[in-house]
Tab-separated table of C-alpha atoms in Angstrom:
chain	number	residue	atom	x	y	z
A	23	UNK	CA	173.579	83.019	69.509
A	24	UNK	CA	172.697	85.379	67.303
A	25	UNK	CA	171.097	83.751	64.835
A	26	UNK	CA	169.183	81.427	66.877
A	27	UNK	CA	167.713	84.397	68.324
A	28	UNK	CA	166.802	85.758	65.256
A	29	UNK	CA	165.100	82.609	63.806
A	30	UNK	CA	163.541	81.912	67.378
A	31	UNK	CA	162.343	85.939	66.803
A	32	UNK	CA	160.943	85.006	63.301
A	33	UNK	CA	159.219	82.045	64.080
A	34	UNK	CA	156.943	83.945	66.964
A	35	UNK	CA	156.042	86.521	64.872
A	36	UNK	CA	154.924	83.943	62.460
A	37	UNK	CA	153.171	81.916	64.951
A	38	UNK	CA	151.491	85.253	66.202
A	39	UNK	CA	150.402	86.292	62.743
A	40	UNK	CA	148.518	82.390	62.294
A	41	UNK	CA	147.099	83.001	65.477
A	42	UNK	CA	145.649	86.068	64.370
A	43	UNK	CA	144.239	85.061	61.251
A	44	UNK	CA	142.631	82.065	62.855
A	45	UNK	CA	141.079	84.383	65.535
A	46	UNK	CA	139.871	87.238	63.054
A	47	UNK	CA	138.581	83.651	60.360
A	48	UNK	CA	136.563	82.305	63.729
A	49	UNK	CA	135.203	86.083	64.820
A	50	UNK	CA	133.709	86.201	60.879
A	51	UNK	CA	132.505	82.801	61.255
A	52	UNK	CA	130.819	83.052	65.004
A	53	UNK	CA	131.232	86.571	66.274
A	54	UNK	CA	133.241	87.885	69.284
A	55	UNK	CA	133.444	85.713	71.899
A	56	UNK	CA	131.089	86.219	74.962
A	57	UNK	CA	131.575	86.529	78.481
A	58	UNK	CA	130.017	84.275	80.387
A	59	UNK	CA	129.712	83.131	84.371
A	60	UNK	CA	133.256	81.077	83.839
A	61	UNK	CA	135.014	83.965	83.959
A	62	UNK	CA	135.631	86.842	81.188
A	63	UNK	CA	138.494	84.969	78.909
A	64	UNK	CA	135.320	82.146	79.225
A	65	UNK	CA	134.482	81.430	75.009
A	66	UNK	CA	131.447	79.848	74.044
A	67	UNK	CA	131.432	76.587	73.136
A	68	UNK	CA	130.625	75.165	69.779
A	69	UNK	CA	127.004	73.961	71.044
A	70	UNK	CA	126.754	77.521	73.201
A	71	UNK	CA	126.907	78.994	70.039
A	72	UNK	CA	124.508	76.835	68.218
A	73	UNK	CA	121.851	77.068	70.584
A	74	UNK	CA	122.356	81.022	70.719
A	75	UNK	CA	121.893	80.840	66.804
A	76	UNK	CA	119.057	78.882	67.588
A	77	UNK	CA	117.013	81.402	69.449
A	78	UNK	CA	118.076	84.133	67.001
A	79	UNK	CA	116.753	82.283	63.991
A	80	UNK	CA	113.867	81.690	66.328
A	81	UNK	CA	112.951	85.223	66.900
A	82	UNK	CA	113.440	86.282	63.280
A	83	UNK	CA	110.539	83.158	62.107
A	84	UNK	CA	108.397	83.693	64.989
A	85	UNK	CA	106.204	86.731	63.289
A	86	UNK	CA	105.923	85.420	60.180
A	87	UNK	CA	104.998	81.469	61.606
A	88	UNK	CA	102.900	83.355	64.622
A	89	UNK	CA	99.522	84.121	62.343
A	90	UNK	CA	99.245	80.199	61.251
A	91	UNK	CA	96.423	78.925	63.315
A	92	UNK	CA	96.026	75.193	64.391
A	93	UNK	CA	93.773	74.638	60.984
A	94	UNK	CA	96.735	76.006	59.183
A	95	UNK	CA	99.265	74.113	60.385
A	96	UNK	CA	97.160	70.710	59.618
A	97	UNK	CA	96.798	72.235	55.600
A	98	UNK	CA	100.532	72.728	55.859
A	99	UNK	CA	101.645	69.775	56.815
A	100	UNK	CA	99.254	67.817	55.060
A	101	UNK	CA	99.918	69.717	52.244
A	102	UNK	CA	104.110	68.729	52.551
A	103	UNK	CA	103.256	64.935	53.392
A	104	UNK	CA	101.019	64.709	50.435
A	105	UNK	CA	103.313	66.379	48.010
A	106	UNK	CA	106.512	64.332	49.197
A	107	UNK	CA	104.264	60.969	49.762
A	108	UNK	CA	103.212	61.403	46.355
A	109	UNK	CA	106.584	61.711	44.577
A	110	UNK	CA	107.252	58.899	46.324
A	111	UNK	CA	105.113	56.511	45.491
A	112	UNK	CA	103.774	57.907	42.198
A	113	UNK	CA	100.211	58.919	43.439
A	114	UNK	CA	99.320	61.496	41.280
A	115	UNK	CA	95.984	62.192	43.365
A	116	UNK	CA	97.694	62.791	46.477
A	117	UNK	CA	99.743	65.162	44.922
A	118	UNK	CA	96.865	67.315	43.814
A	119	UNK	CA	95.436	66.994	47.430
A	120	UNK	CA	98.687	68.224	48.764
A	121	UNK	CA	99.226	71.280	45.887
A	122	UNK	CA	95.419	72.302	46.702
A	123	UNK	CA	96.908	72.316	50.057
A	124	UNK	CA	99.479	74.852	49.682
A	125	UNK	CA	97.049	76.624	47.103
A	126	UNK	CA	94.926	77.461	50.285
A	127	UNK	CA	97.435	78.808	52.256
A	128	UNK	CA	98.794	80.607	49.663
A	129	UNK	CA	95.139	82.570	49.045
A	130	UNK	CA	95.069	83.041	52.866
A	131	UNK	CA	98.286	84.832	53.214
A	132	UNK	CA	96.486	87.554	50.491
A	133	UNK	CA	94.376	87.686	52.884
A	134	UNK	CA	96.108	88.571	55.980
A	135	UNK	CA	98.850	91.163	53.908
A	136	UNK	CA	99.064	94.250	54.240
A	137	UNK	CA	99.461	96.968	56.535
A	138	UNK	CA	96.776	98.523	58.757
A	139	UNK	CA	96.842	102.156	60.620
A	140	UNK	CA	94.740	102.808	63.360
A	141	UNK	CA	93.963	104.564	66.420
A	142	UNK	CA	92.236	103.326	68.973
A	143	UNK	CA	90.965	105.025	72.255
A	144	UNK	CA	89.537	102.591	75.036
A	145	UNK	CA	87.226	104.151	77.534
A	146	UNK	CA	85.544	102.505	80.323
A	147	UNK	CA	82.701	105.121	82.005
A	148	UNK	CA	83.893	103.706	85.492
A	149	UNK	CA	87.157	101.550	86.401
A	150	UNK	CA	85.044	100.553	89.726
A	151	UNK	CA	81.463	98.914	89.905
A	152	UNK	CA	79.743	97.157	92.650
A	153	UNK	CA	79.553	93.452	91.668
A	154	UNK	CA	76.147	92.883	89.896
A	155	UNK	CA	76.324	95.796	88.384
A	156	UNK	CA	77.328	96.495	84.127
A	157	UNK	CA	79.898	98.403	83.356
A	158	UNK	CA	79.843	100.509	80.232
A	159	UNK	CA	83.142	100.708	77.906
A	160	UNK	CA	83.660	102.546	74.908
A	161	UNK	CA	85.939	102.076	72.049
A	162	UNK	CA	87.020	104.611	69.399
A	163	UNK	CA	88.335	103.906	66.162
A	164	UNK	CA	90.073	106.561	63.494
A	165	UNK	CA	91.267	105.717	60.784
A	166	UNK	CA	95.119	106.978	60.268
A	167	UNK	CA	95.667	105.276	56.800
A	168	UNK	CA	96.308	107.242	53.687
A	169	UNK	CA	94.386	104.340	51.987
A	170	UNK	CA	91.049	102.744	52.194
A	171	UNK	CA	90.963	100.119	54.910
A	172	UNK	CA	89.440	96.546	54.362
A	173	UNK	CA	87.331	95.360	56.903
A	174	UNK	CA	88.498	93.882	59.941
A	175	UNK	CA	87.418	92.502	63.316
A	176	UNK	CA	88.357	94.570	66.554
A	177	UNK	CA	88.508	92.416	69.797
A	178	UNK	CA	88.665	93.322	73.399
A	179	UNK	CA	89.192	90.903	75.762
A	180	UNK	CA	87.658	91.046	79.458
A	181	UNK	CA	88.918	88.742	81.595
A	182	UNK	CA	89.028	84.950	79.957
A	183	UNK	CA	86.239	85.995	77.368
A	184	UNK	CA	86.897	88.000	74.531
A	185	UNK	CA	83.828	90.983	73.316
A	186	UNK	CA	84.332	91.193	68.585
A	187	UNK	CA	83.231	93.905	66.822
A	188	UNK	CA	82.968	93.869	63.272
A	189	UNK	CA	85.078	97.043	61.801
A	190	UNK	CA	83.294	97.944	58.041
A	191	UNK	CA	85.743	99.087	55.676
A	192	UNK	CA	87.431	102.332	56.376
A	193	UNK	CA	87.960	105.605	54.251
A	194	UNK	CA	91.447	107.870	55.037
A	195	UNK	CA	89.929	110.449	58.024
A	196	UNK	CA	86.795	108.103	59.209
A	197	UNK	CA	85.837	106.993	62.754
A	198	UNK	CA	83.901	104.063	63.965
A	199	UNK	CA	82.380	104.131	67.397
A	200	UNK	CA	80.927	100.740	69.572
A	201	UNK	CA	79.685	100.901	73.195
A	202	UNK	CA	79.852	97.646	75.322
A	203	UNK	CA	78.744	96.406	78.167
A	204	UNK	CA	80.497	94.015	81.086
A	205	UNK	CA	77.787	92.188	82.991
A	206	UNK	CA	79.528	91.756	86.668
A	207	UNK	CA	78.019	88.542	88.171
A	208	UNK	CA	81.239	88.192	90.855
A	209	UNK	CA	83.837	89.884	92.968
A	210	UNK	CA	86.986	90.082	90.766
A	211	UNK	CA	89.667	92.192	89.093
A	212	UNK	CA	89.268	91.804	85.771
A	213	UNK	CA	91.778	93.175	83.215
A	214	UNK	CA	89.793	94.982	79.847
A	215	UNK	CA	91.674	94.994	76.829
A	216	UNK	CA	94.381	95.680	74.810
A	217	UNK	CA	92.340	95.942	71.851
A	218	UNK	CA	93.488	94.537	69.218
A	219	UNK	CA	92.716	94.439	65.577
A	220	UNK	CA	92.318	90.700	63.647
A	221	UNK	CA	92.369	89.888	59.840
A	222	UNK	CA	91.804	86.530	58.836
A	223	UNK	CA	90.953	84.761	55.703
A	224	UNK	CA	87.436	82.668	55.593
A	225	UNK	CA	89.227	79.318	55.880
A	226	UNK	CA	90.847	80.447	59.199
A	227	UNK	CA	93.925	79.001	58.216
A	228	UNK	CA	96.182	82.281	59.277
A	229	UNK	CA	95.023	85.085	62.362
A	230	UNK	CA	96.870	88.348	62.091
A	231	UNK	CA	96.544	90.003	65.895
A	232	UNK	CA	97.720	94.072	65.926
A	233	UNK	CA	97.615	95.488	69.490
A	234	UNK	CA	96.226	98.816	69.307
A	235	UNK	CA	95.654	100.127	73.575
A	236	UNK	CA	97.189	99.344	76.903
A	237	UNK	CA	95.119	97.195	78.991
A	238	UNK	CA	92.774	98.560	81.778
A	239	UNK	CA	91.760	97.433	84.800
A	240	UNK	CA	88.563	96.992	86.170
A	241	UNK	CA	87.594	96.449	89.951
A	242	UNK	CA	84.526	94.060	90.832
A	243	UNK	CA	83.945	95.430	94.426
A	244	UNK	CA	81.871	93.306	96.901
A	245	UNK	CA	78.635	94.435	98.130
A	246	UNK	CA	78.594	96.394	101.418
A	247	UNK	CA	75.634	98.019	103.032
A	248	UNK	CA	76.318	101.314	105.239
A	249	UNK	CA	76.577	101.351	108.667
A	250	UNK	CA	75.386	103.510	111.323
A	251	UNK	CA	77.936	105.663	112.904
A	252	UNK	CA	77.430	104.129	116.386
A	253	UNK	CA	78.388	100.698	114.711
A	254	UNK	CA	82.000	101.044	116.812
A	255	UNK	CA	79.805	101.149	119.962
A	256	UNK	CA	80.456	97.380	120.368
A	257	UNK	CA	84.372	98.562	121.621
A	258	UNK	CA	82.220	100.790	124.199
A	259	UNK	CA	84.622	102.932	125.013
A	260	UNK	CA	84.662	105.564	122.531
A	261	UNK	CA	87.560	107.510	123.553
A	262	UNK	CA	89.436	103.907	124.116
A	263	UNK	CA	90.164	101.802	126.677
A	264	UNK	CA	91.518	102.402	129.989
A	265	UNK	CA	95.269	100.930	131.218
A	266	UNK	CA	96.639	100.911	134.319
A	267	UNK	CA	99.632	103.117	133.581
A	268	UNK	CA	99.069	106.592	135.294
A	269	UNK	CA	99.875	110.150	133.313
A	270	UNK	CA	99.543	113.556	134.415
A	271	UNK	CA	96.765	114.404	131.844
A	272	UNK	CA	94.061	112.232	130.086
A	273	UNK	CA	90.237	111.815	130.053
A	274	UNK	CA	90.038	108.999	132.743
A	275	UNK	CA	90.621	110.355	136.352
A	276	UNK	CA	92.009	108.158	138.708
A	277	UNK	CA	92.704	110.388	141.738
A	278	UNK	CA	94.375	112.997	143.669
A	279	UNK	CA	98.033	113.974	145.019
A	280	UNK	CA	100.416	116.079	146.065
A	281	UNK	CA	101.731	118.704	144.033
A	282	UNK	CA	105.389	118.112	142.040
A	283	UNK	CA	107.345	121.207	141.002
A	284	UNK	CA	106.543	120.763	137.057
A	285	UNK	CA	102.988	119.816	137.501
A	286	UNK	CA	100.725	121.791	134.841
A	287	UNK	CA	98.971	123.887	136.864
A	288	UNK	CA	95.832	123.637	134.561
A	289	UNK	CA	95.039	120.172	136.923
A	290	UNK	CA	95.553	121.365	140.004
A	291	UNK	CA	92.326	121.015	142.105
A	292	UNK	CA	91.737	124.165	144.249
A	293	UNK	CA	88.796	122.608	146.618
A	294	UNK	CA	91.284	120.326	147.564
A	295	UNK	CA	93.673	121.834	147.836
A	296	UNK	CA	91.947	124.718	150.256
A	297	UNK	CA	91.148	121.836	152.151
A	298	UNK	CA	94.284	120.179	152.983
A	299	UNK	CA	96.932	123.696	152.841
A	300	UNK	CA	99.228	122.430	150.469
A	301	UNK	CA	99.158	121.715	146.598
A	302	UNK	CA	96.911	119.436	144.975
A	303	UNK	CA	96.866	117.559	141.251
A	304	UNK	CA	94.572	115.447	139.762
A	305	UNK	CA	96.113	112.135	138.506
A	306	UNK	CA	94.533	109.917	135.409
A	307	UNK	CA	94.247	106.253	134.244
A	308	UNK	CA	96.137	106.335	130.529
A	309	UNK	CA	94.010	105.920	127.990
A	310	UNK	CA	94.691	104.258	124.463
A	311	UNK	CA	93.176	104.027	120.984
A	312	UNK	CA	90.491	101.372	120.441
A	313	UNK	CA	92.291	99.046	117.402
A	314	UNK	CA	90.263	96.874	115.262
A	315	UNK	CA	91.395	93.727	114.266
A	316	UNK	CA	89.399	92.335	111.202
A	317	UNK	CA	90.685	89.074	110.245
A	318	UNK	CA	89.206	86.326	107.497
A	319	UNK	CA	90.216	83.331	106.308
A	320	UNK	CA	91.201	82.281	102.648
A	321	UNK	CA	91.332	78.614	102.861
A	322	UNK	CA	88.467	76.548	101.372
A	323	UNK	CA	88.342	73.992	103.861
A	324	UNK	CA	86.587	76.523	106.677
A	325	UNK	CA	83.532	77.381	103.730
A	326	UNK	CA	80.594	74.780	102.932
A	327	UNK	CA	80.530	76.561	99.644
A	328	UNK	CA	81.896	80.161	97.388
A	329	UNK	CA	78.271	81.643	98.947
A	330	UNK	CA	79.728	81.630	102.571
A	331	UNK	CA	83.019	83.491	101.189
A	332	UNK	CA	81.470	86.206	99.646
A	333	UNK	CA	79.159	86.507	101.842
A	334	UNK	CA	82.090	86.686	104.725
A	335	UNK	CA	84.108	89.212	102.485
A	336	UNK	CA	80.971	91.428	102.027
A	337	UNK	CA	80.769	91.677	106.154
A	338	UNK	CA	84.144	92.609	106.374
A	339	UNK	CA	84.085	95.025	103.779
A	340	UNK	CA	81.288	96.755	105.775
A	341	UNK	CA	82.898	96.749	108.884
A	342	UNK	CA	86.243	97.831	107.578
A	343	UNK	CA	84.638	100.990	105.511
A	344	UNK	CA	82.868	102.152	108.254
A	345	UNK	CA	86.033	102.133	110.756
A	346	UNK	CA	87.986	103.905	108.106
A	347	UNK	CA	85.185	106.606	108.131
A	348	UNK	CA	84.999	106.961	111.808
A	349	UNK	CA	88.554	107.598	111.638
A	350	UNK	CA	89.400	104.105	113.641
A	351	UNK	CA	92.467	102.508	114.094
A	352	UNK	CA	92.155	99.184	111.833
A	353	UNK	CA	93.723	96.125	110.153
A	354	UNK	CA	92.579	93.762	108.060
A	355	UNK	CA	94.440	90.485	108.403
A	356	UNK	CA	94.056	87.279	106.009
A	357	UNK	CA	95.513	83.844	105.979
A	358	UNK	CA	97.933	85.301	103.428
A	359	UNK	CA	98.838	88.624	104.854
A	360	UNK	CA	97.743	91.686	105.924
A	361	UNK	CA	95.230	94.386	103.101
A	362	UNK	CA	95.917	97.795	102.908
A	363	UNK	CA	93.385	99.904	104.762
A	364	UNK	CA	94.906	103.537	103.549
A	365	UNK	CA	91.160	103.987	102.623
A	366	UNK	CA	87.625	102.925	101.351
A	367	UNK	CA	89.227	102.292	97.837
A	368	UNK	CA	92.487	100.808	98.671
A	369	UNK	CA	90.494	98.451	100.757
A	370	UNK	CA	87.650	97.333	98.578
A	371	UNK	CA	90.429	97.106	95.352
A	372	UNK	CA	92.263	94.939	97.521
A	373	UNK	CA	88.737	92.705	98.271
A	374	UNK	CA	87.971	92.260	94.800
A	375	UNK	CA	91.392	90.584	94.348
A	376	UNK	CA	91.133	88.407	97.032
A	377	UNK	CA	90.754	84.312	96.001
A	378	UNK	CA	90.914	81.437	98.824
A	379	UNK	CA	93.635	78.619	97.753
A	380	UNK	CA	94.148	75.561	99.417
A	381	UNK	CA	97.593	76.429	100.125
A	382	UNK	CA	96.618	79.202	102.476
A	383	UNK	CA	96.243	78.466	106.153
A	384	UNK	CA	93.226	77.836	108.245
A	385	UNK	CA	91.360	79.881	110.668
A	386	UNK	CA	93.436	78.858	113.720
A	387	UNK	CA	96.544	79.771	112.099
A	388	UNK	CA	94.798	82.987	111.338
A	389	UNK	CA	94.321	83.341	114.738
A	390	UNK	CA	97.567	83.140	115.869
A	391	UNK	CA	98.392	85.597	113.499
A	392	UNK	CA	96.080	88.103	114.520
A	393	UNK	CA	97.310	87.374	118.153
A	394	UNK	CA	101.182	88.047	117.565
A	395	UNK	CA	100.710	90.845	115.226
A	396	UNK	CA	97.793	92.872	117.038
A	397	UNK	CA	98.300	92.435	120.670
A	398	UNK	CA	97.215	95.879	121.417
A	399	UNK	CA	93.670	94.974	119.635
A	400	UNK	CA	90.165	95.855	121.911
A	401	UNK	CA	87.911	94.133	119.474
A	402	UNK	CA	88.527	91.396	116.660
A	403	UNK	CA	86.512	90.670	114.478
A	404	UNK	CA	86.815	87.602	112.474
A	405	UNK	CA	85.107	85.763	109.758
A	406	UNK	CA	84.984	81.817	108.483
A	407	UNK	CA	82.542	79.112	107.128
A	408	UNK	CA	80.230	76.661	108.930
A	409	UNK	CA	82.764	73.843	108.524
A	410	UNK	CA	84.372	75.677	111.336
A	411	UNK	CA	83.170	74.328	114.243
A	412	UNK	CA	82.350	75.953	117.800
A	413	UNK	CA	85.352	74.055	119.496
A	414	UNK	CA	87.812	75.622	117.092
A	415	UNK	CA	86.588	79.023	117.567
A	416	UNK	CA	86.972	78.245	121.432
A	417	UNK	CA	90.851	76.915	121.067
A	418	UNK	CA	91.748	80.141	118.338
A	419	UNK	CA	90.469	82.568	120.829
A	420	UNK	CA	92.613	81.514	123.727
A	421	UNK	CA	95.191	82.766	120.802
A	422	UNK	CA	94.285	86.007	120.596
A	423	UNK	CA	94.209	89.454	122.739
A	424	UNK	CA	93.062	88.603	126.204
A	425	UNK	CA	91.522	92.000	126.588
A	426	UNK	CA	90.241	92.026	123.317
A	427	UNK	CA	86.639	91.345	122.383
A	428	UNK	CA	86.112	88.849	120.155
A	429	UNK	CA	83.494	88.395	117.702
A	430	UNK	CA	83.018	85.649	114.913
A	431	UNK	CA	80.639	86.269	111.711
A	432	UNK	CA	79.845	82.599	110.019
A	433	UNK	CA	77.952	83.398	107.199
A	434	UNK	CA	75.349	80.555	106.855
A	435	UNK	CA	72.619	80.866	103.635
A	436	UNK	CA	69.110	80.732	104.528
A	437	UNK	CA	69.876	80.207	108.535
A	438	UNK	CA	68.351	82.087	111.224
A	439	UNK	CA	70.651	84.864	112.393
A	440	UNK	CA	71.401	84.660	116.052
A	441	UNK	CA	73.907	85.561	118.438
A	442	UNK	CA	75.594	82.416	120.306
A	443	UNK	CA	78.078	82.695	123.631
A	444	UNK	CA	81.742	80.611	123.428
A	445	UNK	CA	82.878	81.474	126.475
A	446	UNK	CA	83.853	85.447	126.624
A	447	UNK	CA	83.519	85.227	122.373
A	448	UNK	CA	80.170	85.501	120.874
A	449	UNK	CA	79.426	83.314	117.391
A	450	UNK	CA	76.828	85.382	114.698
A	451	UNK	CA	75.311	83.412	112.166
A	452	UNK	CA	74.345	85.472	109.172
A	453	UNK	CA	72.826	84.521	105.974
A	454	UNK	CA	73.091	88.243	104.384
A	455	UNK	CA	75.041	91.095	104.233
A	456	UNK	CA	71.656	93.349	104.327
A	457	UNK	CA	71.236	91.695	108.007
A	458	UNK	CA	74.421	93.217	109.594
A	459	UNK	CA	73.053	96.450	110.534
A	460	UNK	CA	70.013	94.447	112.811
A	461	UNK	CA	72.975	92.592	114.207
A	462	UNK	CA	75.467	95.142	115.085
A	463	UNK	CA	72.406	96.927	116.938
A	464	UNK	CA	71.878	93.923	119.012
A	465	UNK	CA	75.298	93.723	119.826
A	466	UNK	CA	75.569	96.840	120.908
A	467	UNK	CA	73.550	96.129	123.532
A	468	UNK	CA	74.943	92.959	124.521
């Protein structure tokens, strides 16, 4: 017994020690073994590992194969194929074809060496601009190299196009200024920058990108035209609108009776009560906040053409900026959700942005989202194209506040503005933003 214990001892250690040795041979060969979503004791498998290997080697080649442009890679594999093809078949030509080849890309990487020092300020005068108008960017650049600095090209992208400068060739200490311009032909957020610099040789067979700034952004606002202050009129009630529920102090009286202990006595009505011998309050109709509902819709299909959007955005913005400055309560609901109306900026940054898709829905929907989420509303005002037609407007505003009053802008180019009746909604045509002051006056006294 006790020998076969000993040699069944022996033999585990021995198995334990091969064990060991295999696991520290395979942890020098592949690493430790990763955890993974099989559990913690989980070990990569052989093709796990080879595909993680993968990716490494893939990160370590991808700067130094990242500057070869699509001209490049043609020379370089032309270059190979020529050289191997002829080996092959004994072509001497080709094989000068292929080693000028390689020659090439071997005077372009001179090109592109070397390491450049910088600093670069980006400046834009103003991050917002009415659309139409140019905004004015600056870029500074200092040199921060010890040595002189070959020339370069500095680029600063603006959107999808992409402003060069030419840099000249730098001494230790120097600065280089440029001043650009970004014409502004529509609504949009466009992002300005990072600037980068770009070495390349005259073949263009390799493109060496630095990034130098953070990008900025720039807002495209709409154009808005201001309104007068009497432009909430249409609600006409400027204090709000009357309810039916009855308080013990408002604005709205309603009428008179008897006196409760706990009354303020700052409504009690002496003539009366003289009159009568006992204690007499006035009572009032509540009173509540006029809301305005602004709605628009972002779908294509309700707009003839872009024209009619913009043109629809543009009215909004200028009802919207002018209920945040009279201190209104107001939304702004679209057929993807709801803008931020915190203020004039917030709103108009949130404008710019805005971009009908044909996944969004149509103006009915957009309706019946107005009517669920702003059931409190006293006026709505809502905006669409001309391929929305009177009998939709009718069905969408059986969908929204019954006491509300509604109003639809259908921006229409070259039409005659006028004022139509649907029922208890009223239909503007408008073929300019500059014409919504004229209309909001006639409204008013509608």
């Amino acid at each position: 017994m006790t020998d076969t214990g000993t040699r069944t001892r022996q033999t585990t250690s021995t198995r334990s020690r091969v064990v060991q040795f295999v696991d520290r041979t395979r942890t020098r060969m592949f690493g430790e073994a990763e955890q993974s979503a099989f559990g913690p004791d989980h070990e990569p498998t052989f093709f796990e590992r080879m595909r993680e290997r993968l990716a490494k080697a893939a990160d370590f080649v991808a700067p130094a194969v990242r500057p070869i442009t699509g001209i490049g890679w043609i020379t370089l594999l032309l270059g190979v194929a020529a050289i191997v093809g002829g080996l092959v078949f004994k072509w001497h030509e080709v094989i000068v074809i292929g080693v000028a080849a390689l020659l090439l890309m071997a005077l372009a990487v001179l090109f592109v060496l070397g390491r450049t020092r910088y600093r670069i300020e980006l400046d834009l005068a103003y991050t917002r601009v009415i659309v139409g108008e140019r905004a004015l960017g600056r870029i500074e650049i200092h040199s921060s190299h010890t040595r002189t600095l070959a020339p370069a090209s500095i680029e600063v992208p603006v959107g999808t196009a992409v402003a060069t400068f030419d840099l000249p060739r730098m001494e230790p200490g120097d600065m280089h200024e440029d001043i650009f311009a970004i014409p502004t032909r529509r609504r949009a957020v466009l992002q300005v920058g990072p600037v980068r610099s770009v070495r390349a040789d005259p073949m263009s067979l390799l493109r060496r990108q630095v990034k130098w700034t953070d990008p900025v952004e720039l807002y495209v606002h709409p154009k808005t035209v201001h309104l007068e202050a009497s432009a909430h009129g249409l609600v006409r009630d400027l204090e709000g609108i009357t309810s039916r529920e009855l308080t013990a102090s408002d604005i709205s009286f309603h009428a008179l009776r008897d006196y409760v202990a706990g009354d303020d006595r700052r409504y009690v009505h002496w003539k009366s009560s003289a009159r009568t011998g006992k204690l007499m309050v006035r009572q009032f109709e509540q009173t509540k906040r006029s809301i305005l509902a602004l709605g628009i819709s972002t779908s294509p299909d309700d707009y003839a053409n872009p024209d009619e959007f913009e043109t629809a955005i543009s009215v909004l913005g200028s009802l919207g900026l002018q209920a945040i400055r009279d201190e209104m309560d107001v939304s702004v609901t679209t057929s993807t959700g709801r803008l931020p109306v915190a203020g004039s900026k917030r709103l108009l940054d949130a404008l710019s942005g805005l971009e009908w898709s044909g996944r969004n829905s149509r103006f009915y929907r957009l309706a019946q989202q107005i009517g669920r989420e702003q059931g409190g509303a006293s006026l709505v005002v809502m905006h669409a194209g001309t391929t929305v037609t009177p009998e939709e407007m009718r069905r969408a505003r059986l969908l929204l506040p019954a006491q509300a009053r509604v109003i639809v802008f259908q921006p229409q180019t070259d039409a005659k503005v006028r004022v139509r009746e649907l029922g208890d909604a009223q239909m503007v045509t408008i073929d300019d933003v500059q014409s919504l002051p004229r209309i909001l006056r006639s409204l008013e006294d509608r």
